[in-house]
JSON list of C-alpha atoms in Angstrom, two decimals:
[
{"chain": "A", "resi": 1, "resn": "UNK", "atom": "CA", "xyz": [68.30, 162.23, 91.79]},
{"chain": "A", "resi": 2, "resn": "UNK", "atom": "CA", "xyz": [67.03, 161.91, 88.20]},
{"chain": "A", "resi": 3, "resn": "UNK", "atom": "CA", "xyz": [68.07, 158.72, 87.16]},
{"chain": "A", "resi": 4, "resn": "UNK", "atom": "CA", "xyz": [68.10, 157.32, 83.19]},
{"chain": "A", "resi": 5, "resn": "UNK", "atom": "CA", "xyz": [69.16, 154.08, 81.93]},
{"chain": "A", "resi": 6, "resn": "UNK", "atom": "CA", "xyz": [71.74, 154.12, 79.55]},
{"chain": "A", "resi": 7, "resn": "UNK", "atom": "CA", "xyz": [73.09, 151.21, 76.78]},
{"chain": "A", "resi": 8, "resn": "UNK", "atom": "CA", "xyz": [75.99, 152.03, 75.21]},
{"chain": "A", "resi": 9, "resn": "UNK", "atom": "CA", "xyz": [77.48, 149.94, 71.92]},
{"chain": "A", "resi": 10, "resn": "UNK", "atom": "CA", "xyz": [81.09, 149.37, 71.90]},
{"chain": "A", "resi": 11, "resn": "UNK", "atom": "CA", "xyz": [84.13, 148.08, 69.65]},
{"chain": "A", "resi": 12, "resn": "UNK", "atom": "CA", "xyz": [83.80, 144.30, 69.51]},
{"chain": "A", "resi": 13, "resn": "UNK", "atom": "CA", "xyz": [85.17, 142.69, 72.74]},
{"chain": "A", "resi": 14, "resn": "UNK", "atom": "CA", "xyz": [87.93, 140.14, 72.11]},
{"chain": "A", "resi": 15, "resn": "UNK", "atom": "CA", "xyz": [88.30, 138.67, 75.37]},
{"chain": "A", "resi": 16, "resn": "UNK", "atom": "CA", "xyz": [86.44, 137.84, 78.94]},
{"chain": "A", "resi": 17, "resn": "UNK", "atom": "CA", "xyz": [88.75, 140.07, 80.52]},
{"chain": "A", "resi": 18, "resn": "UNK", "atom": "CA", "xyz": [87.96, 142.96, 78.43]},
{"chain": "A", "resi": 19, "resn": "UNK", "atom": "CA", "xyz": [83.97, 142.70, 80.53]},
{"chain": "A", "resi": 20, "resn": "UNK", "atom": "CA", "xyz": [85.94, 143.12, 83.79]},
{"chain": "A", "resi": 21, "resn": "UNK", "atom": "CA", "xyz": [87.59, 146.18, 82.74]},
{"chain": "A", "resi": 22, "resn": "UNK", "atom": "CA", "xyz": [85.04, 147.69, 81.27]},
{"chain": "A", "resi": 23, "resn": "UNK", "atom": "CA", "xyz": [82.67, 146.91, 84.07]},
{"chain": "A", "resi": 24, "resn": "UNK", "atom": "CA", "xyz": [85.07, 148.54, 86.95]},
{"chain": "A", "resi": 25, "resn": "UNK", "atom": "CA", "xyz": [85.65, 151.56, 84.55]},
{"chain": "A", "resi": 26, "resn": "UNK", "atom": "CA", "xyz": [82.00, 152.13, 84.16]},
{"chain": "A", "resi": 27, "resn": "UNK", "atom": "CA", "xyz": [81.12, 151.54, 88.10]},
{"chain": "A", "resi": 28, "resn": "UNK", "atom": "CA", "xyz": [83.90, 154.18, 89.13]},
{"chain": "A", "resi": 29, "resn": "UNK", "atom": "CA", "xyz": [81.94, 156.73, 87.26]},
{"chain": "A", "resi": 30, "resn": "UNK", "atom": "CA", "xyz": [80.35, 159.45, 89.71]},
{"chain": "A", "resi": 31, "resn": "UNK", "atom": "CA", "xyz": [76.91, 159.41, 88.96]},
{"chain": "A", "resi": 32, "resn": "UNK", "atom": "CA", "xyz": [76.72, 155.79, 87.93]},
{"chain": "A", "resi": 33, "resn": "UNK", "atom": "CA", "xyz": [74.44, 153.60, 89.53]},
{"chain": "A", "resi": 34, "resn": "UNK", "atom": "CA", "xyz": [76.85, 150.27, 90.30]},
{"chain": "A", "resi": 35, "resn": "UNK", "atom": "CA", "xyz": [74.60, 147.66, 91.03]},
{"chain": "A", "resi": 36, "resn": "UNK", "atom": "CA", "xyz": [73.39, 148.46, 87.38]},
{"chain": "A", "resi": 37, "resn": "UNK", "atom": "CA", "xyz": [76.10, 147.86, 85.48]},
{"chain": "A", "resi": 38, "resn": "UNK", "atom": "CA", "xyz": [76.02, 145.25, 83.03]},
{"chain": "A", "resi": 39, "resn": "UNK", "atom": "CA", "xyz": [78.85, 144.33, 80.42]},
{"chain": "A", "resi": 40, "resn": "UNK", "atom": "CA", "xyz": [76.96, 141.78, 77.56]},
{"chain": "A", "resi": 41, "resn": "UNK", "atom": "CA", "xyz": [80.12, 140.34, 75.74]},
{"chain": "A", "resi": 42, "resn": "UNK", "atom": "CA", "xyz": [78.09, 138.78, 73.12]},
{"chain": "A", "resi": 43, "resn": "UNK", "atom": "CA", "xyz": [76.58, 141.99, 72.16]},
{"chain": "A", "resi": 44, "resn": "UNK", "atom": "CA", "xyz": [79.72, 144.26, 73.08]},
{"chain": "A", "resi": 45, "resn": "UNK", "atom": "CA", "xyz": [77.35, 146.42, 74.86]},
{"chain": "A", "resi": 46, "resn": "UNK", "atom": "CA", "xyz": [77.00, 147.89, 78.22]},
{"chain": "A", "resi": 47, "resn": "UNK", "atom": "CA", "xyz": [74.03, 149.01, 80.12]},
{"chain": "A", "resi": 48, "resn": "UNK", "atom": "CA", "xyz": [73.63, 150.95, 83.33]},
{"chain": "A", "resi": 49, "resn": "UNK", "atom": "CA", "xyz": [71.34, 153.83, 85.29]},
{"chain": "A", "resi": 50, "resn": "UNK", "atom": "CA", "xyz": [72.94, 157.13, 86.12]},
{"chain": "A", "resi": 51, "resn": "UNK", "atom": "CA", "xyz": [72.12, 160.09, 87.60]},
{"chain": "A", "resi": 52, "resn": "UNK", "atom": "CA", "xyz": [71.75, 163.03, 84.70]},
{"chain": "A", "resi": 53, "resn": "UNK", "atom": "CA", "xyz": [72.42, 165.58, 87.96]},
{"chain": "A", "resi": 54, "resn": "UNK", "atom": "CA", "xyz": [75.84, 163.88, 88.22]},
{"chain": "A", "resi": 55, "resn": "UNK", "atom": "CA", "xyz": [77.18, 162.31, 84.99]},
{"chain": "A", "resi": 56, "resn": "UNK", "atom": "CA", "xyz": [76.53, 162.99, 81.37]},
{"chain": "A", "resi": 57, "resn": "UNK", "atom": "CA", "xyz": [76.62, 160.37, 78.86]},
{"chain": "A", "resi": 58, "resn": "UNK", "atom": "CA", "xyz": [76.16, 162.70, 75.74]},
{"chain": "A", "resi": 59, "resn": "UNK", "atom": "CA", "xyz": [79.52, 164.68, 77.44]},
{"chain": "A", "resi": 60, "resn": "UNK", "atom": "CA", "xyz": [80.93, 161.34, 77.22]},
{"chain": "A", "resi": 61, "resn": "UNK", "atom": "CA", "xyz": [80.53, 160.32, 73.95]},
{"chain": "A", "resi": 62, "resn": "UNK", "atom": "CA", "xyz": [81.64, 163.80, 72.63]},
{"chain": "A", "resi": 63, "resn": "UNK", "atom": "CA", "xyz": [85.12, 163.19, 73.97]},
{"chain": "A", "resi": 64, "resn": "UNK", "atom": "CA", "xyz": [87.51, 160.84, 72.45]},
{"chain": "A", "resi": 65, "resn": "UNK", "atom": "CA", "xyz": [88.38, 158.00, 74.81]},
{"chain": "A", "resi": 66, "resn": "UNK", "atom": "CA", "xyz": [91.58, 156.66, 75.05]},
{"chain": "A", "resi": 67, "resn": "UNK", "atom": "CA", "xyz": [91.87, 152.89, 74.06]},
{"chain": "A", "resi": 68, "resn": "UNK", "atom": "CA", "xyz": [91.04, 150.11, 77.05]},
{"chain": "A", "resi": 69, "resn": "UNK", "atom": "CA", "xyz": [94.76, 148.65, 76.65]},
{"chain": "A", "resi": 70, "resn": "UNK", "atom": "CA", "xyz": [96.27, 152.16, 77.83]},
{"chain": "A", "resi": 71, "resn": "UNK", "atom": "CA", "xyz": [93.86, 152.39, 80.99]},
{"chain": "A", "resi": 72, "resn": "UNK", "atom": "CA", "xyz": [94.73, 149.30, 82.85]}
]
């Protein structure tokens, strides 16, 4: 395993709710280290380790993601 950490900035968060979401979307992530994951809601950031043999982030952030309301 090679594992990085990773914080990503996102759209403001609105709501408490919003962390939840975000935080089981992120942990079902192959590659993504789940006892990691953090969702700040103050910051609208979230920060976890991942394995770079498994999961990509700059893949991820090269493909338009479909907005959190549509996933849940």
């Amino acid at each position: 395993m090679n594992m990085k950490k990773a914080t990503i900035q996102l759209e403001t968060l609105a709501c408490p709710s919003c962390v939840q979401k975000i935080e089981k979307a992120t942990k079902s992530l192959a590659g993504v280290d789940k006892d990691s994951v953090k969702v700040l809601f103050n910051s609208s950031k979230v920060k976890f380790d991942f394995d770079t043999e498994k999961i990509s982030i700059g893949g991820m952030s090269k493909r338009p993601l479909p907005r959190l309301d549509t996933l849940f």
